[in-house]
Amino acid sequence: MAEAQLQQFLAKIAQLNAFVALSEADPALRQALRDCSSHHEVVALAAGFGFDIGRRWGDQPARRSPGPADQPNLLEGLPPEPGQERVEVLLQTPGLRLERIHSNAAASPAGFWYQQDESEWVLVLRGSARLQFEDEPEPRDLCVGDSLLIRAGRRHRVVATDPTPGTLWLALFWSASA
């Protein structure tokens, strides 16, 4: 681990320790923590008290000026507004499409299920997400490095993605004829 990453890691630990100390001294905050049902809710609660515990060590702040258009850095760029996602097509051929998806505290609308004509393989590059398949009782938790194959026609929905800086996905779509 490089020194800069070590310092970033230690700063996050200090933020976590300070937030824990505050929660031990404040019964209302401790109850609010108890009421949280996900990592995202804890991160949002901590942010409300001025603590930045959501960014993972090793994550670099987004640069405002990306490199040349023909050499994009997949991990850079400002996130979309909370509740939104931004889709960039990186490569497209007949029957095949590669997308970079940047989600920010996004979820599928209540009652909405994707049911695509294409198969999709997704890889989480940064952040985390919860996906629900209609035919499974519990959502699946995905984090950095996790990938998932979604066969054409399989109903699924996004339950949650990370708040700012968001969740970055790489998604490959193909049709049965590809």
PDB file of C-alpha atoms in Angstrom:
ATOM      1  CA  MET A   1       0.000   0.000   0.000  1.00  0.00           C
ATOM      2  CA  ALA A   2       1.446   3.371  -0.957  1.00  0.00           C
ATOM      3  CA  GLU A   3       1.856   6.043   1.726  1.00  0.00           C
ATOM      4  CA  ALA A   4      -0.964   8.165   0.248  1.00  0.00           C
ATOM      5  CA  GLN A   5      -3.361   5.195   0.415  1.00  0.00           C
ATOM      6  CA  LEU A   6      -2.246   4.439   3.960  1.00  0.00           C
ATOM      7  CA  GLN A   7      -2.982   8.033   4.989  1.00  0.00           C
ATOM      8  CA  GLN A   8      -6.398   7.872   3.304  1.00  0.00           C
ATOM      9  CA  PHE A   9      -7.160   4.590   5.106  1.00  0.00           C
ATOM     10  CA  LEU A  10      -6.071   5.996   8.487  1.00  0.00           C
ATOM     11  CA  ALA A  11      -8.182   9.141   7.933  1.00  0.00           C
ATOM     12  CA  LYS A  12     -11.242   6.966   7.318  1.00  0.00           C
ATOM     13  CA  ILE A  13     -10.567   4.981  10.496  1.00  0.00           C
ATOM     14  CA  ALA A  14     -10.290   8.264  12.427  1.00  0.00           C
ATOM     15  CA  GLN A  15     -13.663   9.388  11.013  1.00  0.00           C
ATOM     16  CA  LEU A  16     -15.243   6.064  11.994  1.00  0.00           C
ATOM     17  CA  ASN A  17     -13.792   6.223  15.503  1.00  0.00           C
ATOM     18  CA  ALA A  18     -15.033   9.788  15.993  1.00  0.00           C
ATOM     19  CA  PHE A  19     -18.512   8.833  14.780  1.00  0.00           C
ATOM     20  CA  VAL A  20     -18.593   5.832  17.134  1.00  0.00           C
ATOM     21  CA  ALA A  21     -17.509   8.024  20.056  1.00  0.00           C
ATOM     22  CA  LEU A  22     -20.258  10.518  19.280  1.00  0.00           C
ATOM     23  CA  SER A  23     -22.855   7.737  19.056  1.00  0.00           C
ATOM     24  CA  GLU A  24     -21.772   6.407  22.448  1.00  0.00           C
ATOM     25  CA  ALA A  25     -22.229   9.858  23.987  1.00  0.00           C
ATOM     26  CA  ASP A  26     -25.557  10.661  22.293  1.00  0.00           C
ATOM     27  CA  PRO A  27     -28.444   8.225  22.973  1.00  0.00           C
ATOM     28  CA  ALA A  28     -30.564   9.741  20.163  1.00  0.00           C
ATOM     29  CA  LEU A  29     -27.788   9.155  17.637  1.00  0.00           C
ATOM     30  CA  ARG A  30     -27.294   5.623  18.941  1.00  0.00           C
ATOM     31  CA  GLN A  31     -31.014   4.954  18.410  1.00  0.00           C
ATOM     32  CA  ALA A  32     -30.840   6.474  14.923  1.00  0.00           C
ATOM     33  CA  LEU A  33     -27.965   4.084  14.139  1.00  0.00           C
ATOM     34  CA  ARG A  34     -29.998   1.183  15.499  1.00  0.00           C
ATOM     35  CA  ASP A  35     -32.840   2.190  13.163  1.00  0.00           C
ATOM     36  CA  CYS A  36     -30.614   2.075  10.062  1.00  0.00           C
ATOM     37  CA  SER A  37     -31.291  -0.923   7.845  1.00  0.00           C
ATOM     38  CA  SER A  38     -28.422  -0.561   5.354  1.00  0.00           C
ATOM     39  CA  HIS A  39     -24.873   0.648   4.928  1.00  0.00           C
ATOM     40  CA  HIS A  40     -26.205   3.532   2.827  1.00  0.00           C
ATOM     41  CA  GLU A  41     -28.407   4.772   5.678  1.00  0.00           C
ATOM     42  CA  VAL A  42     -25.461   4.686   8.113  1.00  0.00           C
ATOM     43  CA  VAL A  43     -23.273   6.643   5.665  1.00  0.00           C
ATOM     44  CA  ALA A  44     -26.040   9.230   5.191  1.00  0.00           C
ATOM     45  CA  LEU A  45     -26.596   9.531   8.944  1.00  0.00           C
ATOM     46  CA  ALA A  46     -22.864  10.026   9.541  1.00  0.00           C
ATOM     47  CA  ALA A  47     -22.711  12.649   6.770  1.00  0.00           C
ATOM     48  CA  GLY A  48     -25.465  14.573   8.569  1.00  0.00           C
ATOM     49  CA  PHE A  49     -23.055  14.912  11.503  1.00  0.00           C
ATOM     50  CA  GLY A  50     -20.122  15.943   9.278  1.00  0.00           C
ATOM     51  CA  PHE A  51     -18.409  12.547   8.969  1.00  0.00           C
ATOM     52  CA  ASP A  52     -17.231  11.224   5.595  1.00  0.00           C
ATOM     53  CA  ILE A  53     -17.244   7.448   6.071  1.00  0.00           C
ATOM     54  CA  GLY A  54     -18.669   6.448   2.687  1.00  0.00           C
ATOM     55  CA  ARG A  55     -15.614   6.822   0.483  1.00  0.00           C
ATOM     56  CA  ARG A  56     -13.524   3.684   0.322  1.00  0.00           C
ATOM     57  CA  TRP A  57      -9.801   3.957   0.819  1.00  0.00           C
ATOM     58  CA  GLY A  58      -8.043   3.901  -2.522  1.00  0.00           C
ATOM     59  CA  ASP A  59     -10.904   5.777  -4.223  1.00  0.00           C
ATOM     60  CA  GLN A  60      -9.574   8.904  -5.824  1.00  0.00           C
ATOM     61  CA  PRO A  61     -11.607  12.100  -5.950  1.00  0.00           C
ATOM     62  CA  ALA A  62     -13.137  12.661  -9.384  1.00  0.00           C
ATOM     63  CA  ARG A  63     -11.134  14.948 -11.661  1.00  0.00           C
ATOM     64  CA  ARG A  64     -13.085  17.645 -13.407  1.00  0.00           C
ATOM     65  CA  SER A  65     -11.138  17.413 -16.655  1.00  0.00           C
ATOM     66  CA  PRO A  66     -10.983  13.847 -18.016  1.00  0.00           C
ATOM     67  CA  GLY A  67      -8.371  12.745 -20.507  1.00  0.00           C
ATOM     68  CA  PRO A  68      -8.837  12.626 -24.256  1.00  0.00           C
ATOM     69  CA  ALA A  69     -12.208  11.272 -25.416  1.00  0.00           C
ATOM     70  CA  ASP A  70     -10.537   8.260 -27.036  1.00  0.00           C
ATOM     71  CA  GLN A  71      -8.829   7.343 -23.736  1.00  0.00           C
ATOM     72  CA  PRO A  72     -11.482   7.709 -21.016  1.00  0.00           C
ATOM     73  CA  ASN A  73     -10.680   6.751 -17.466  1.00  0.00           C
ATOM     74  CA  LEU A  74     -13.566   4.530 -16.384  1.00  0.00           C
ATOM     75  CA  LEU A  75     -13.166   5.481 -12.714  1.00  0.00           C
ATOM     76  CA  GLU A  76     -13.293   9.246 -13.170  1.00  0.00           C
ATOM     77  CA  GLY A  77     -16.062  11.748 -13.644  1.00  0.00           C
ATOM     78  CA  LEU A  78     -18.546  13.604 -11.518  1.00  0.00           C
ATOM     79  CA  PRO A  79     -21.526  11.588 -10.323  1.00  0.00           C
ATOM     80  CA  PRO A  80     -25.040  12.298 -11.554  1.00  0.00           C
ATOM     81  CA  GLU A  81     -27.523  13.944  -9.215  1.00  0.00           C
ATOM     82  CA  PRO A  82     -28.730  11.776  -6.310  1.00  0.00           C
ATOM     83  CA  GLY A  83     -31.406   9.331  -7.426  1.00  0.00           C
ATOM     84  CA  GLN A  84     -30.125   9.360 -11.016  1.00  0.00           C
ATOM     85  CA  GLU A  85     -27.785   7.394 -13.221  1.00  0.00           C
ATOM     86  CA  ARG A  86     -25.751   8.295 -16.290  1.00  0.00           C
ATOM     87  CA  VAL A  87     -25.155   5.790 -19.105  1.00  0.00           C
ATOM     88  CA  GLU A  88     -22.272   6.129 -21.569  1.00  0.00           C
ATOM     89  CA  VAL A  89     -21.981   3.736 -24.510  1.00  0.00           C
ATOM     90  CA  LEU A  90     -18.288   2.832 -24.791  1.00  0.00           C
ATOM     91  CA  LEU A  91     -18.523   0.385 -27.681  1.00  0.00           C
ATOM     92  CA  GLN A  92     -21.328  -0.742 -29.936  1.00  0.00           C
ATOM     93  CA  THR A  93     -21.444  -3.275 -32.742  1.00  0.00           C
ATOM     94  CA  PRO A  94     -24.377  -5.190 -34.200  1.00  0.00           C
ATOM     95  CA  GLY A  95     -25.580  -7.404 -31.350  1.00  0.00           C
ATOM     96  CA  LEU A  96     -23.094  -6.133 -28.732  1.00  0.00           C
ATOM     97  CA  ARG A  97     -22.974  -3.009 -26.537  1.00  0.00           C
ATOM     98  CA  LEU A  98     -20.578  -2.027 -23.738  1.00  0.00           C
ATOM     99  CA  GLU A  99     -21.756   0.664 -21.302  1.00  0.00           C
ATOM    100  CA  ARG A 100     -20.335   2.550 -18.342  1.00  0.00           C
ATOM    101  CA  ILE A 101     -23.137   3.264 -15.873  1.00  0.00           C
ATOM    102  CA  HIS A 102     -22.678   5.743 -13.026  1.00  0.00           C
ATOM    103  CA  SER A 103     -25.467   5.475 -10.422  1.00  0.00           C
ATOM    104  CA  ASN A 104     -25.859   7.823  -7.463  1.00  0.00           C
ATOM    105  CA  ALA A 105     -28.210   6.670  -4.695  1.00  0.00           C
ATOM    106  CA  ALA A 106     -30.375   5.258  -7.475  1.00  0.00           C
ATOM    107  CA  ALA A 107     -33.054   2.571  -7.379  1.00  0.00           C
ATOM    108  CA  SER A 108     -35.674   1.215  -9.756  1.00  0.00           C
ATOM    109  CA  PRO A 109     -39.088   2.808  -9.250  1.00  0.00           C
ATOM    110  CA  ALA A 110     -41.382   0.913  -6.873  1.00  0.00           C
ATOM    111  CA  GLY A 111     -43.009  -2.014  -8.660  1.00  0.00           C
ATOM    112  CA  PHE A 112     -40.790  -1.649 -11.765  1.00  0.00           C
ATOM    113  CA  TRP A 113     -38.900  -4.682 -13.109  1.00  0.00           C
ATOM    114  CA  TYR A 114     -36.403  -4.741 -15.966  1.00  0.00           C
ATOM    115  CA  GLN A 115     -37.153  -7.496 -18.470  1.00  0.00           C
ATOM    116  CA  GLN A 116     -34.652  -7.094 -21.295  1.00  0.00           C
ATOM    117  CA  ASP A 117     -34.471  -8.755 -24.691  1.00  0.00           C
ATOM    118  CA  GLU A 118     -30.665  -8.861 -24.306  1.00  0.00           C
ATOM    119  CA  SER A 119     -28.436 -10.743 -21.901  1.00  0.00           C
ATOM    120  CA  GLU A 120     -26.366  -8.503 -19.628  1.00  0.00           C
ATOM    121  CA  TRP A 121     -23.123  -9.038 -17.749  1.00  0.00           C
ATOM    122  CA  VAL A 122     -22.359  -6.383 -15.125  1.00  0.00           C
ATOM    123  CA  LEU A 123     -19.196  -5.674 -13.155  1.00  0.00           C
ATOM    124  CA  VAL A 124     -19.047  -3.265 -10.205  1.00  0.00           C
ATOM    125  CA  LEU A 125     -15.993  -1.047 -10.660  1.00  0.00           C
ATOM    126  CA  ARG A 126     -16.606   1.200  -7.640  1.00  0.00           C
ATOM    127  CA  GLY A 127     -19.154   1.308  -4.845  1.00  0.00           C
ATOM    128  CA  SER A 128     -21.827  -1.252  -4.172  1.00  0.00           C
ATOM    129  CA  ALA A 129     -25.386  -2.132  -5.119  1.00  0.00           C
ATOM    130  CA  ARG A 130     -28.308  -4.359  -4.229  1.00  0.00           C
ATOM    131  CA  LEU A 131     -30.119  -6.153  -7.059  1.00  0.00           C
ATOM    132  CA  GLN A 132     -33.322  -8.128  -6.711  1.00  0.00           C
ATOM    133  CA  PHE A 133     -34.430 -10.901  -9.046  1.00  0.00           C
ATOM    134  CA  GLU A 134     -38.144 -11.587  -9.170  1.00  0.00           C
ATOM    135  CA  ASP A 135     -37.522 -15.327  -8.783  1.00  0.00           C
ATOM    136  CA  GLU A 136     -35.283 -14.990  -5.681  1.00  0.00           C
ATOM    137  CA  PRO A 137     -36.529 -14.179  -2.157  1.00  0.00           C
ATOM    138  CA  GLU A 138     -33.602 -11.947  -1.123  1.00  0.00           C
ATOM    139  CA  PRO A 139     -31.695  -9.179  -2.948  1.00  0.00           C
ATOM    140  CA  ARG A 140     -28.090  -9.774  -3.927  1.00  0.00           C
ATOM    141  CA  ASP A 141     -25.393  -7.486  -2.558  1.00  0.00           C
ATOM    142  CA  LEU A 142     -22.647  -6.577  -5.005  1.00  0.00           C
ATOM    143  CA  CYS A 143     -19.411  -4.720  -4.254  1.00  0.00           C
ATOM    144  CA  VAL A 144     -16.214  -3.827  -6.081  1.00  0.00           C
ATOM    145  CA  GLY A 145     -15.098  -6.647  -8.336  1.00  0.00           C
ATOM    146  CA  ASP A 146     -18.385  -8.557  -8.219  1.00  0.00           C
ATOM    147  CA  SER A 147     -19.920  -9.514 -11.549  1.00  0.00           C
ATOM    148  CA  LEU A 148     -23.250 -10.981 -12.468  1.00  0.00           C
ATOM    149  CA  LEU A 149     -24.817 -12.508 -15.562  1.00  0.00           C
ATOM    150  CA  ILE A 150     -28.448 -11.557 -16.180  1.00  0.00           C
ATOM    151  CA  ARG A 151     -30.011 -13.734 -18.872  1.00  0.00           C
ATOM    152  CA  ALA A 152     -32.388 -12.154 -21.379  1.00  0.00           C
ATOM    153  CA  GLY A 153     -35.942 -12.026 -20.045  1.00  0.00           C
ATOM    154  CA  ARG A 154     -35.015 -12.479 -16.374  1.00  0.00           C
ATOM    155  CA  ARG A 155     -36.929  -9.907 -14.347  1.00  0.00           C
ATOM    156  CA  HIS A 156     -34.743  -7.846 -12.024  1.00  0.00           C
ATOM    157  CA  ARG A 157     -34.567  -4.455 -10.360  1.00  0.00           C
ATOM    158  CA  VAL A 158     -32.027  -2.199  -8.673  1.00  0.00           C
ATOM    159  CA  VAL A 159     -32.841  -1.942  -4.970  1.00  0.00           C
ATOM    160  CA  ALA A 160     -30.077   0.563  -4.117  1.00  0.00           C
ATOM    161  CA  THR A 161     -26.743   1.978  -5.218  1.00  0.00           C
ATOM    162  CA  ASP A 162     -24.211   3.990  -3.217  1.00  0.00           C
ATOM    163  CA  PRO A 163     -24.692   7.681  -2.578  1.00  0.00           C
ATOM    164  CA  THR A 164     -22.051  10.155  -3.800  1.00  0.00           C
ATOM    165  CA  PRO A 165     -19.532   9.331  -5.232  1.00  0.00           C
ATOM    166  CA  GLY A 166     -21.918   6.614  -6.391  1.00  0.00           C
ATOM    167  CA  THR A 167     -21.608   3.197  -7.960  1.00  0.00           C
ATOM    168  CA  LEU A 168     -19.754   2.627 -11.231  1.00  0.00           C
ATOM    169  CA  TRP A 169     -20.753  -0.322 -13.398  1.00  0.00           C
ATOM    170  CA  LEU A 170     -19.402  -1.823 -16.581  1.00  0.00           C
ATOM    171  CA  ALA A 171     -22.270  -3.512 -18.433  1.00  0.00           C
ATOM    172  CA  LEU A 172     -21.992  -5.719 -21.512  1.00  0.00           C
ATOM    173  CA  PHE A 173     -25.210  -6.433 -23.439  1.00  0.00           C
ATOM    174  CA  TRP A 174     -25.662  -8.935 -26.265  1.00  0.00           C
ATOM    175  CA  SER A 175     -28.508 -10.489 -28.145  1.00  0.00           C
ATOM    176  CA  ALA A 176     -29.015 -14.206 -28.661  1.00  0.00           C
ATOM    177  CA  SER A 177     -27.852 -13.835 -32.254  1.00  0.00           C
ATOM    178  CA  ALA A 178     -24.487 -12.268 -31.266  1.00  0.00           C
TER     179      ALA A 178
END
